[in-house]
XYZ file of C-alpha atoms in Angstrom:
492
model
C -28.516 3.446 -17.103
C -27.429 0.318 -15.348
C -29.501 -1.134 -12.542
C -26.091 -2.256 -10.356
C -23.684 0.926 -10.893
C -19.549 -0.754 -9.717
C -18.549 1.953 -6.718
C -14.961 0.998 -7.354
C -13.036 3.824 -7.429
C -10.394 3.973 -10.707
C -6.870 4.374 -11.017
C -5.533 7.465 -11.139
C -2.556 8.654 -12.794
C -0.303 12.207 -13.826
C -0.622 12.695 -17.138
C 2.769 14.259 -18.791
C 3.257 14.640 -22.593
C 1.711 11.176 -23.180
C 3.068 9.355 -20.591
C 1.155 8.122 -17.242
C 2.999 8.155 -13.906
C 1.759 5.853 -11.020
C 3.541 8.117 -8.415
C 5.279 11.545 -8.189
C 7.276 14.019 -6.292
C 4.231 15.537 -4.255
C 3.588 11.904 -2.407
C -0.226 10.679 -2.274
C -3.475 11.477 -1.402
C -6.316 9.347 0.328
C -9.263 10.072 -0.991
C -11.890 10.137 1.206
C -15.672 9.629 0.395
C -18.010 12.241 1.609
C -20.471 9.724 1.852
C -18.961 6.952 4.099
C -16.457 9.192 5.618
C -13.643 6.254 4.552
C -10.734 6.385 3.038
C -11.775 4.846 -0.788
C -8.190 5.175 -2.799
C -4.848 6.350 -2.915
C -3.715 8.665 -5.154
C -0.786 9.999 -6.791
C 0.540 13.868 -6.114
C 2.424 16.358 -8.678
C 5.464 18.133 -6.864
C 7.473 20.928 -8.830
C 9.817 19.085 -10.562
C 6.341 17.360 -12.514
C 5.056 20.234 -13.183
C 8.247 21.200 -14.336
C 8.339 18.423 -16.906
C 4.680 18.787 -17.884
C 5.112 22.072 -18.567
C 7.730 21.452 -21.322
C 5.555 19.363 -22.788
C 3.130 21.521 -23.490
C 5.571 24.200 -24.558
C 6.998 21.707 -26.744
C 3.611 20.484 -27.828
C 2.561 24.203 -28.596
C 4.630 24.677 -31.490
C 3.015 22.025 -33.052
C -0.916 22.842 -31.077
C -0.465 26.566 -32.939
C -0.016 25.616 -36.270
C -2.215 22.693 -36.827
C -4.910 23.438 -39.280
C -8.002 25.214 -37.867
C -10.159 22.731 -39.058
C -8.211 20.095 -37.474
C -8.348 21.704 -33.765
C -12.136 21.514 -34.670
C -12.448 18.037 -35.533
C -10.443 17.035 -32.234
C -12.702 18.728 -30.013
C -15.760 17.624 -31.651
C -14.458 14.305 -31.214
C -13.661 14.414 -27.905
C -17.497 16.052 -27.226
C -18.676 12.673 -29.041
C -16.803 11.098 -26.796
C -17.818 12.657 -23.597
C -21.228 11.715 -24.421
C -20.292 7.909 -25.295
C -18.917 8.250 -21.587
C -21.882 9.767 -19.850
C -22.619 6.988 -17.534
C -18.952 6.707 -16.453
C -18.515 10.367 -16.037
C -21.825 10.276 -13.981
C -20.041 7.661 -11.905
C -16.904 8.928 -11.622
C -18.701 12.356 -9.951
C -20.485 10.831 -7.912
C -17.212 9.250 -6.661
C -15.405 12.242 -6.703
C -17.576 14.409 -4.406
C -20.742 12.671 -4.117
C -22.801 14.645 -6.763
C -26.230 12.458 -7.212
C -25.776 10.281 -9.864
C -28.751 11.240 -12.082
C -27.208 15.056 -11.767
C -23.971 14.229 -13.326
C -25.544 13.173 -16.501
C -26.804 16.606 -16.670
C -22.944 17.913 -16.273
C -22.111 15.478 -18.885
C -25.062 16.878 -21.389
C -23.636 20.572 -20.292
C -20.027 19.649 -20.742
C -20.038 18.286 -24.307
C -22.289 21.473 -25.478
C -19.402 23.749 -24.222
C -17.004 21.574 -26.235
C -19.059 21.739 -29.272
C -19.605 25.524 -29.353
C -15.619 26.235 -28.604
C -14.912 23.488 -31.482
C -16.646 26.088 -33.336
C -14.606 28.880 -32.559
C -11.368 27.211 -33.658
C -11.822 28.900 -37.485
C -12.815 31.839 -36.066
C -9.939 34.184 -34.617
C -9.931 37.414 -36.926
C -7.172 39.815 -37.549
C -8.547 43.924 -38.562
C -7.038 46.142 -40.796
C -6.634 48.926 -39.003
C -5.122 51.806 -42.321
C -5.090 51.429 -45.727
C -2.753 53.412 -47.311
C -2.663 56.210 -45.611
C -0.590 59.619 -46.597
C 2.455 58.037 -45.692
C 2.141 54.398 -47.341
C 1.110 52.914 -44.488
C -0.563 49.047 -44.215
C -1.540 47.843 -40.864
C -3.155 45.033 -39.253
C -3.373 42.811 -36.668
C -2.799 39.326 -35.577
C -5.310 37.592 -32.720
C -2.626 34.666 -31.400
C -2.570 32.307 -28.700
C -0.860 32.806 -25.562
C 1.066 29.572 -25.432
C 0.903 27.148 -22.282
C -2.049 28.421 -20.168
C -2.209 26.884 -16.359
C -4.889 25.744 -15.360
C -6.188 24.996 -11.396
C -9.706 24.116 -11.072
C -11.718 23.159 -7.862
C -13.620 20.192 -6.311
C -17.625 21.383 -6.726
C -17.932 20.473 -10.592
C -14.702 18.711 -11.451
C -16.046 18.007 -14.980
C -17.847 21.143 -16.246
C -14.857 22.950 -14.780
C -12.505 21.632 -17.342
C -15.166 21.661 -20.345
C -15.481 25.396 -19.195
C -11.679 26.193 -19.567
C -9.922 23.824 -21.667
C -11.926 23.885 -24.620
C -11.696 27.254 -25.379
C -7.949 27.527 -24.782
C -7.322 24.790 -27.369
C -9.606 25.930 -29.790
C -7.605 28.997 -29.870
C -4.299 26.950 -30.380
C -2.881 26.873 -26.909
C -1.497 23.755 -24.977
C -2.785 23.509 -20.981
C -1.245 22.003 -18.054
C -4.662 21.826 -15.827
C -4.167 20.814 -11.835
C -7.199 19.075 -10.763
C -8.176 19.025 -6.961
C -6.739 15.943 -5.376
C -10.458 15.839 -3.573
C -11.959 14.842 -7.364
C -9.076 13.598 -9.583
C -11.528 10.104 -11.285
C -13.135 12.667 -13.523
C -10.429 14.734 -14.498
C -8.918 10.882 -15.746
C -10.925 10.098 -17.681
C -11.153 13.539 -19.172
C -7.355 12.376 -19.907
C -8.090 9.034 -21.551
C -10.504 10.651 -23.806
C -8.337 13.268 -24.738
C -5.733 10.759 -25.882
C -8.417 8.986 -27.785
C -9.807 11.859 -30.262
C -6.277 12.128 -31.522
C -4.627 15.471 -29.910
C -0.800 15.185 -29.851
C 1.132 14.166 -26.570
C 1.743 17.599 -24.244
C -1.123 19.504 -25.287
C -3.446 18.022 -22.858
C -1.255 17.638 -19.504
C -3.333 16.829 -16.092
C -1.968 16.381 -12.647
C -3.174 16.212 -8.911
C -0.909 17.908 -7.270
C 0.227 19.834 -4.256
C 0.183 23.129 -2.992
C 3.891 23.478 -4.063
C 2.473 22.290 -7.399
C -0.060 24.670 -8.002
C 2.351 27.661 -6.967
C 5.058 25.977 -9.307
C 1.962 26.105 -12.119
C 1.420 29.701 -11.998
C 5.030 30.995 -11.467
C 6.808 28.539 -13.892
C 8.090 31.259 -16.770
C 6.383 29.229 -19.726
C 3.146 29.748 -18.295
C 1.967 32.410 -20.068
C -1.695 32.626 -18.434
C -3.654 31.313 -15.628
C -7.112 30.329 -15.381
C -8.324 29.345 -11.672
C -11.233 28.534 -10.495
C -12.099 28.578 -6.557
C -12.081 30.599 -3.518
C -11.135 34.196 -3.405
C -7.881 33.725 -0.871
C -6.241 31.599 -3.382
C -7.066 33.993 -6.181
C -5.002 36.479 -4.650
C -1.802 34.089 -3.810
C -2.098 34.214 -7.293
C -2.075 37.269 -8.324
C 0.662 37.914 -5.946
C 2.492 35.480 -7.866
C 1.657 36.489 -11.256
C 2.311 40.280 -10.523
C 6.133 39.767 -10.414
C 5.929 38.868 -14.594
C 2.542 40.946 -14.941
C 0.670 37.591 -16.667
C -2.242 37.493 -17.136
C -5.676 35.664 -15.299
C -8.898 34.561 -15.388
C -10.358 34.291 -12.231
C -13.745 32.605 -11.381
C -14.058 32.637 -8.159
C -17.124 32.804 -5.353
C -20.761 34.782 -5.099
C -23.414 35.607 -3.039
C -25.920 35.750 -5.193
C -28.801 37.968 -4.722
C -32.470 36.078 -6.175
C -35.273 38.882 -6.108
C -38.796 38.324 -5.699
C -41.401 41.528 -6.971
C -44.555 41.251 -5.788
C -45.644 40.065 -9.096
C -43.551 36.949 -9.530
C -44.583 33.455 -10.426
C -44.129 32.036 -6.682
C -44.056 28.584 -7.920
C -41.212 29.093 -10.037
C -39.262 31.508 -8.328
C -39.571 29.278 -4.931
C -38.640 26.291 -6.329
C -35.879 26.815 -8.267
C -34.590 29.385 -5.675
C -34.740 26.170 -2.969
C -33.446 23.496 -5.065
C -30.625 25.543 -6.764
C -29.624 27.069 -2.904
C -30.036 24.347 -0.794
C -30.625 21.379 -2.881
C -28.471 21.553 -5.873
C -24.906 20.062 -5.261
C -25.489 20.634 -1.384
C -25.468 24.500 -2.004
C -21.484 23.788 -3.083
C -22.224 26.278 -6.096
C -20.419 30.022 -6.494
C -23.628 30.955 -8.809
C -26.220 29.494 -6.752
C -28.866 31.909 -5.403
C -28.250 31.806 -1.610
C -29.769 35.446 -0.497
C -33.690 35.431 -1.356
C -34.902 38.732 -1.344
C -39.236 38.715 -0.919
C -41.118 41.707 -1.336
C -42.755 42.372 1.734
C -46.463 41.871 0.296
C -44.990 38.223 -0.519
C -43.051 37.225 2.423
C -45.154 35.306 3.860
C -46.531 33.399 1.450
C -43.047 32.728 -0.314
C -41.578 31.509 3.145
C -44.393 28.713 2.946
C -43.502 27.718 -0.411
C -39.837 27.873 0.118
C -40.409 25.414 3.485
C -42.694 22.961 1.000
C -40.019 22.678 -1.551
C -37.279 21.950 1.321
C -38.918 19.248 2.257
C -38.942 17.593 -0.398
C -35.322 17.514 -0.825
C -34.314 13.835 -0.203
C -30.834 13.597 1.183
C -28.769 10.305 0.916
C -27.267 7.723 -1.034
C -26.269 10.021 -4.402
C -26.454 6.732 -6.578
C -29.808 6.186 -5.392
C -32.651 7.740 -7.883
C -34.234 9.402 -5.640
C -31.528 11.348 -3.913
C -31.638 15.121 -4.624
C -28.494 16.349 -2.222
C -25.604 14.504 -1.677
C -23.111 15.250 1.363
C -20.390 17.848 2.088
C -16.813 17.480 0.716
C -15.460 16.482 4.131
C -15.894 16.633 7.373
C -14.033 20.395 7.703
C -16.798 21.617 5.252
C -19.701 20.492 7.416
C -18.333 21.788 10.741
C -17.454 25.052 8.989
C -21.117 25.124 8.144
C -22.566 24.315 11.102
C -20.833 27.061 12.377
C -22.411 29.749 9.897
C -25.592 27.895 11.176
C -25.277 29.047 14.612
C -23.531 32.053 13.980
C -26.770 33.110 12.267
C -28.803 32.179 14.802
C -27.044 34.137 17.160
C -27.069 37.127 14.796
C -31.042 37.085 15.249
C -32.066 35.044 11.953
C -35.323 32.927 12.462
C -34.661 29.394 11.603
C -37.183 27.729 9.614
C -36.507 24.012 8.298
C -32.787 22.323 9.067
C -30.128 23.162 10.530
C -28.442 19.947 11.928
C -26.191 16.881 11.002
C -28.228 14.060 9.180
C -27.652 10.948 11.755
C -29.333 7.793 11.317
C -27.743 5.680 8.279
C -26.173 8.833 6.945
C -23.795 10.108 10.378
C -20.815 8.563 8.743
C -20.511 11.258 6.238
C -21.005 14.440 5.854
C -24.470 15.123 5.449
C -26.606 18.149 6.607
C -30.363 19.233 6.389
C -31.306 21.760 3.730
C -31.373 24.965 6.020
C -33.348 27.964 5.248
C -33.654 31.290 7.578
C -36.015 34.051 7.450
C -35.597 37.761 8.537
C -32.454 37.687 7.838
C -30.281 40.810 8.766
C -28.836 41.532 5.339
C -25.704 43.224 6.706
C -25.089 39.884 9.236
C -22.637 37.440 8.046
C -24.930 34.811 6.437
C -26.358 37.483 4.283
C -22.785 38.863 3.621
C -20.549 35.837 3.230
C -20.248 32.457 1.011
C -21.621 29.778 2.676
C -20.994 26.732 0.405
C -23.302 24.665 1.622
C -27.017 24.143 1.869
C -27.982 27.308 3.373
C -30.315 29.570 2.476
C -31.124 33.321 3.490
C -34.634 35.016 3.258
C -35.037 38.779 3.732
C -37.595 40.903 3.274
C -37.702 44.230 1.169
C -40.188 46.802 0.701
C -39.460 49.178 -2.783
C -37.123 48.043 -6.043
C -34.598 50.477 -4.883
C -33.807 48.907 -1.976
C -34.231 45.698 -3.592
C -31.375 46.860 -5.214
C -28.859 48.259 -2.365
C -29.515 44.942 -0.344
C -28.507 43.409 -3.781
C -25.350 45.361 -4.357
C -24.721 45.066 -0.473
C -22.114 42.539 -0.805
C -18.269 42.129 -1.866
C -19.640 39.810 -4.469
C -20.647 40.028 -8.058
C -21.146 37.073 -9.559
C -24.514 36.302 -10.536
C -27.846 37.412 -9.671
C -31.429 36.280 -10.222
C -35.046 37.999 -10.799
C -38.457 37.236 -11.130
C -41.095 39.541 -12.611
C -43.935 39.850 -14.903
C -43.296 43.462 -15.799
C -41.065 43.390 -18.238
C -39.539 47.227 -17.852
C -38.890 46.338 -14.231
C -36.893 43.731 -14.972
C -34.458 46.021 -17.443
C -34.286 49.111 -14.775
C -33.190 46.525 -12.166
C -30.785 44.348 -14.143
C -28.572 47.974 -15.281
C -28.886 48.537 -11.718
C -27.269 45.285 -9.971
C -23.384 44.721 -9.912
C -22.702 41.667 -10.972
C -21.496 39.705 -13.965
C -24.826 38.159 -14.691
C -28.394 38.685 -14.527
C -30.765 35.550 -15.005
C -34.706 36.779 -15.224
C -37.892 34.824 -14.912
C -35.534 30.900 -14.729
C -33.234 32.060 -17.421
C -30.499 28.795 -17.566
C -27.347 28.744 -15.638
C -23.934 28.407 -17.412
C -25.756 29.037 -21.386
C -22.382 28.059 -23.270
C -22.712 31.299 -25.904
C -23.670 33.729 -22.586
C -20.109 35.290 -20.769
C -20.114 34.021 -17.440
C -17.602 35.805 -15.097
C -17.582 38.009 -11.761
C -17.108 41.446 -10.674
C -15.369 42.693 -7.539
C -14.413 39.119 -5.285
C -16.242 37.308 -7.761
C -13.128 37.483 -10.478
C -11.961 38.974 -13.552
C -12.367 37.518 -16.714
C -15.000 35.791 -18.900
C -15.830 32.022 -19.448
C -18.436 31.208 -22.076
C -19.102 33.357 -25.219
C -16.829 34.663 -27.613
C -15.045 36.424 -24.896
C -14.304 33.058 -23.441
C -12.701 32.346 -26.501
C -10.508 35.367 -26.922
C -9.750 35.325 -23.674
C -6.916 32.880 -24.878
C -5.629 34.944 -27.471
C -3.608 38.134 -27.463
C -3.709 40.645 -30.007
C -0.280 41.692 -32.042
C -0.326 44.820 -34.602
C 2.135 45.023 -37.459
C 2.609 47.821 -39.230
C 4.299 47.804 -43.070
C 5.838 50.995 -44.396
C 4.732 51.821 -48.228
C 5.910 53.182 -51.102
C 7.616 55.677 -49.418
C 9.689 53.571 -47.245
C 13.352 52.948 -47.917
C 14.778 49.362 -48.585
């Protein structure tokens, strides 16, 4: 790692077919950094008619993407994983640029990034067709055919700009389809370089298409005709502009979208483990600016206490500030509309009754020109109240207290959500009776990893449809065709 890191933002470009534009129909963006609060660059925005063009790329691109060898969508991928890695420190960078994720995190992302590469390099030879009759009474022979969609759209958000297109993209090719991906304009230096690297393990021109775009983009993206499938990641209202949209040609989606994660605490858990990484993963961890993070604590009453004290040590030690400095933990807000949207929930909870233990404010001092704020945590929280009930992204955490496993459970499952939840127990049987029990897409026991590449990772109810990570990630970007071939018995 270098001592002096440049803070120079890069150039940013729209990437169509395997050309670079320095300006397009959607006008520019000024990128703002969460940190200073200043504007730091200019970029350039993606209208329709770019998207228009990008998207015949890839459709042209696909009929090449869809029959290149197996083996050879492997070694591109694998490359471009090599690559990644060579690029650590300037992905690291470039995130901490985008958003202001602390620098020594986004070599993490980086790590996590090329492993989900890797393993979906390693699905590329792996699609399988079934015979499903032999020859049957009437001379029948059928089979099918697992094929790729075509051009898939995809619209990722601002909280992980990089592990949200290792998480989507991958896959997709692998299975021989060609993307057009819209980045958020509020991150686009990652998803660049993502570009450049793409171009330099060898895929051909239009199967790799990335633009920062509008709005009008975006909607352009998911109704364009040649899209055959979206993938979207972000916030449940513009999940369902887009299902609107896609519901007039009944295409398909994967949606991965927000949670209120429930993290459980028996009476018999490992308090030093389950407090600390329930802290720093809700109020520490990008700023709380996580759909899996565990934001709703939920403390067997025998524990409460003592898991409120551990929960207000680990807090503190959450060092807010510069996010290329070492020592920084949590890095700021997205913007400014982010932190007073937060400070909002803040109060709203207090005036809901919640007991307000460490935070709560706007870091001032060196730090008021961005968007800072103190890692929060509340106790007794009302688990029907909005902070208990809603997505807070942002560093905010919510402590209630339960007394039996079954209502463990129903405060658990109290929520629109479903996207992840946590647990921490010694007794193993517990752990299995609860997990059936708890509606979500995930279950993570005892500090069980976040985003495991061969585990599916996807919601239930607000928190999506569709898988990312496992071999349903994979198929997810293939459709299934059946052919059926008449036998002896057929005429000519």
């Amino acid at each position: 790692m270098s001592t002096v890191i440049d803070r120079t933002p890069p150039a940013v470009h729209l990437r169509i077919g395997g050309s670079r534009r320095t300006e397009g129909a959607g006008g520019t963006f000024d990128h703002v950094n969460p940190v200073t609060g200043a504007v730091d660059s200019s970029i350039p925005l993606a209208g329709p008619a770019e998207v228009e063009e990008a998207v015949r790329a890839a459709h042209e691109a696909f009929g090449i993407w869809r029959r290149a060898l197996p083996a050879e969508r492997r070694a591109r991928l694998l490359k471009l994983a090599d690559l990644m890695e060579e690029h650590g420190e300037e992905f690291a960078r470039r995130g901490t640029l985008d958003n202001g994720t602390p620098f020594a995190m986004g070599a993490h992302f980086v790590e996590t990034s090329a492993e989900w590469t890797r393993y979906y390099a390693g699905w590329a030879d792996k699609s399988e067709s079934q015979v499903t009759s032999m020859f049957a009474a009437n001379g029948e022979f059928a089979y099918t055919l697992a094929q790729p969609y075509g051009v898939i759209g995809v619209i990722i958000t601002w909280n992980g700009p990089l592990i949200s297109l290792a998480m989507k993209i991958p896959a997709a090719l692998a299975a021989g389809n060609t993307v057009v991906v819209k980045p958020s304009e509020l991150t686009p230096y990652s998803a660049e370089l993502f570009a450049d690297l793409v171009e330099e393990a060898g895929f051909p021109p239009g199967v790799v298409n990335i633009l920062p775009g509008t709005g009008a983009a975006g909607e352009a993206l998911v109704s364009h005709p040649l899209v055959e499938k979206v993938t979207f990641t972000g916030g449940p209202d513009t999940a369902r502009k887009i299902l609107r949209s896609c519901a007039e040609t009944m295409k398909p989606v994967v949606l991965e979208l927000g949670g209120k994660s429930a993290n459980i605490l028996l009476e018999d858990a490992d308090l030093d483990t389950a407090c600390t990484l329930g802290t720093l993963m809700s109020v520490g961890t990008l700023t709380g600016q996580g759909c899996a993070f565990p934001t709703r604590m939920l403390v067997q009453r025998r524990i409460y206490e003592a898991a409120l004290e551990k929960v207000a040590q680990v807090a503190a030690t959450i060092t807010s500030g510069d996010p290329f400095d070492p020592t920084t933990v949590s890095g700021p807000l997205i913007n400014e509309a982010a932190l007073t949207r937060v400070l909002g929930v803040i109060e709203k909870a207090k005036s809901d009754g919640a007991r307000l233990v460490t935070g709560g404010s706007r870091i001032d001092g060196d730090l008021a020109g961005g968007y800072f704020l103190q890692p929060t945590v509340f106790a007794d929280v009302d688990p029907y109240t909005d902070l208990a009930q809603r997505e807070v992204f942002g560093p905010v955490l919510a402590v209630i207290p339960f007394d039996s496993d079954d209502e463990a459970i129903e405060i658990a499952n109290s929520t629109p959500y479903g996207l992840s939840a946590y647990l921490h127990t010694q007794q193993l049987h517990r752990a299995h009776r609860i997990a059936e029990e708890l509606v979500t897409g995930e279950v993570l026991v005892n500090g069980a990893a976040n985003l495991a590449v061969g585990r599916p990772f996807g919601g239930w109810g607000i928190s999506g449809v569709g898988k990312e990570g496992g071999r349903q990630g994979f198929e997810e970007f293939l459709r299934t065709k059946s052919v059926g071939i008449a036998g002896n018995g057929a005429s000519a």
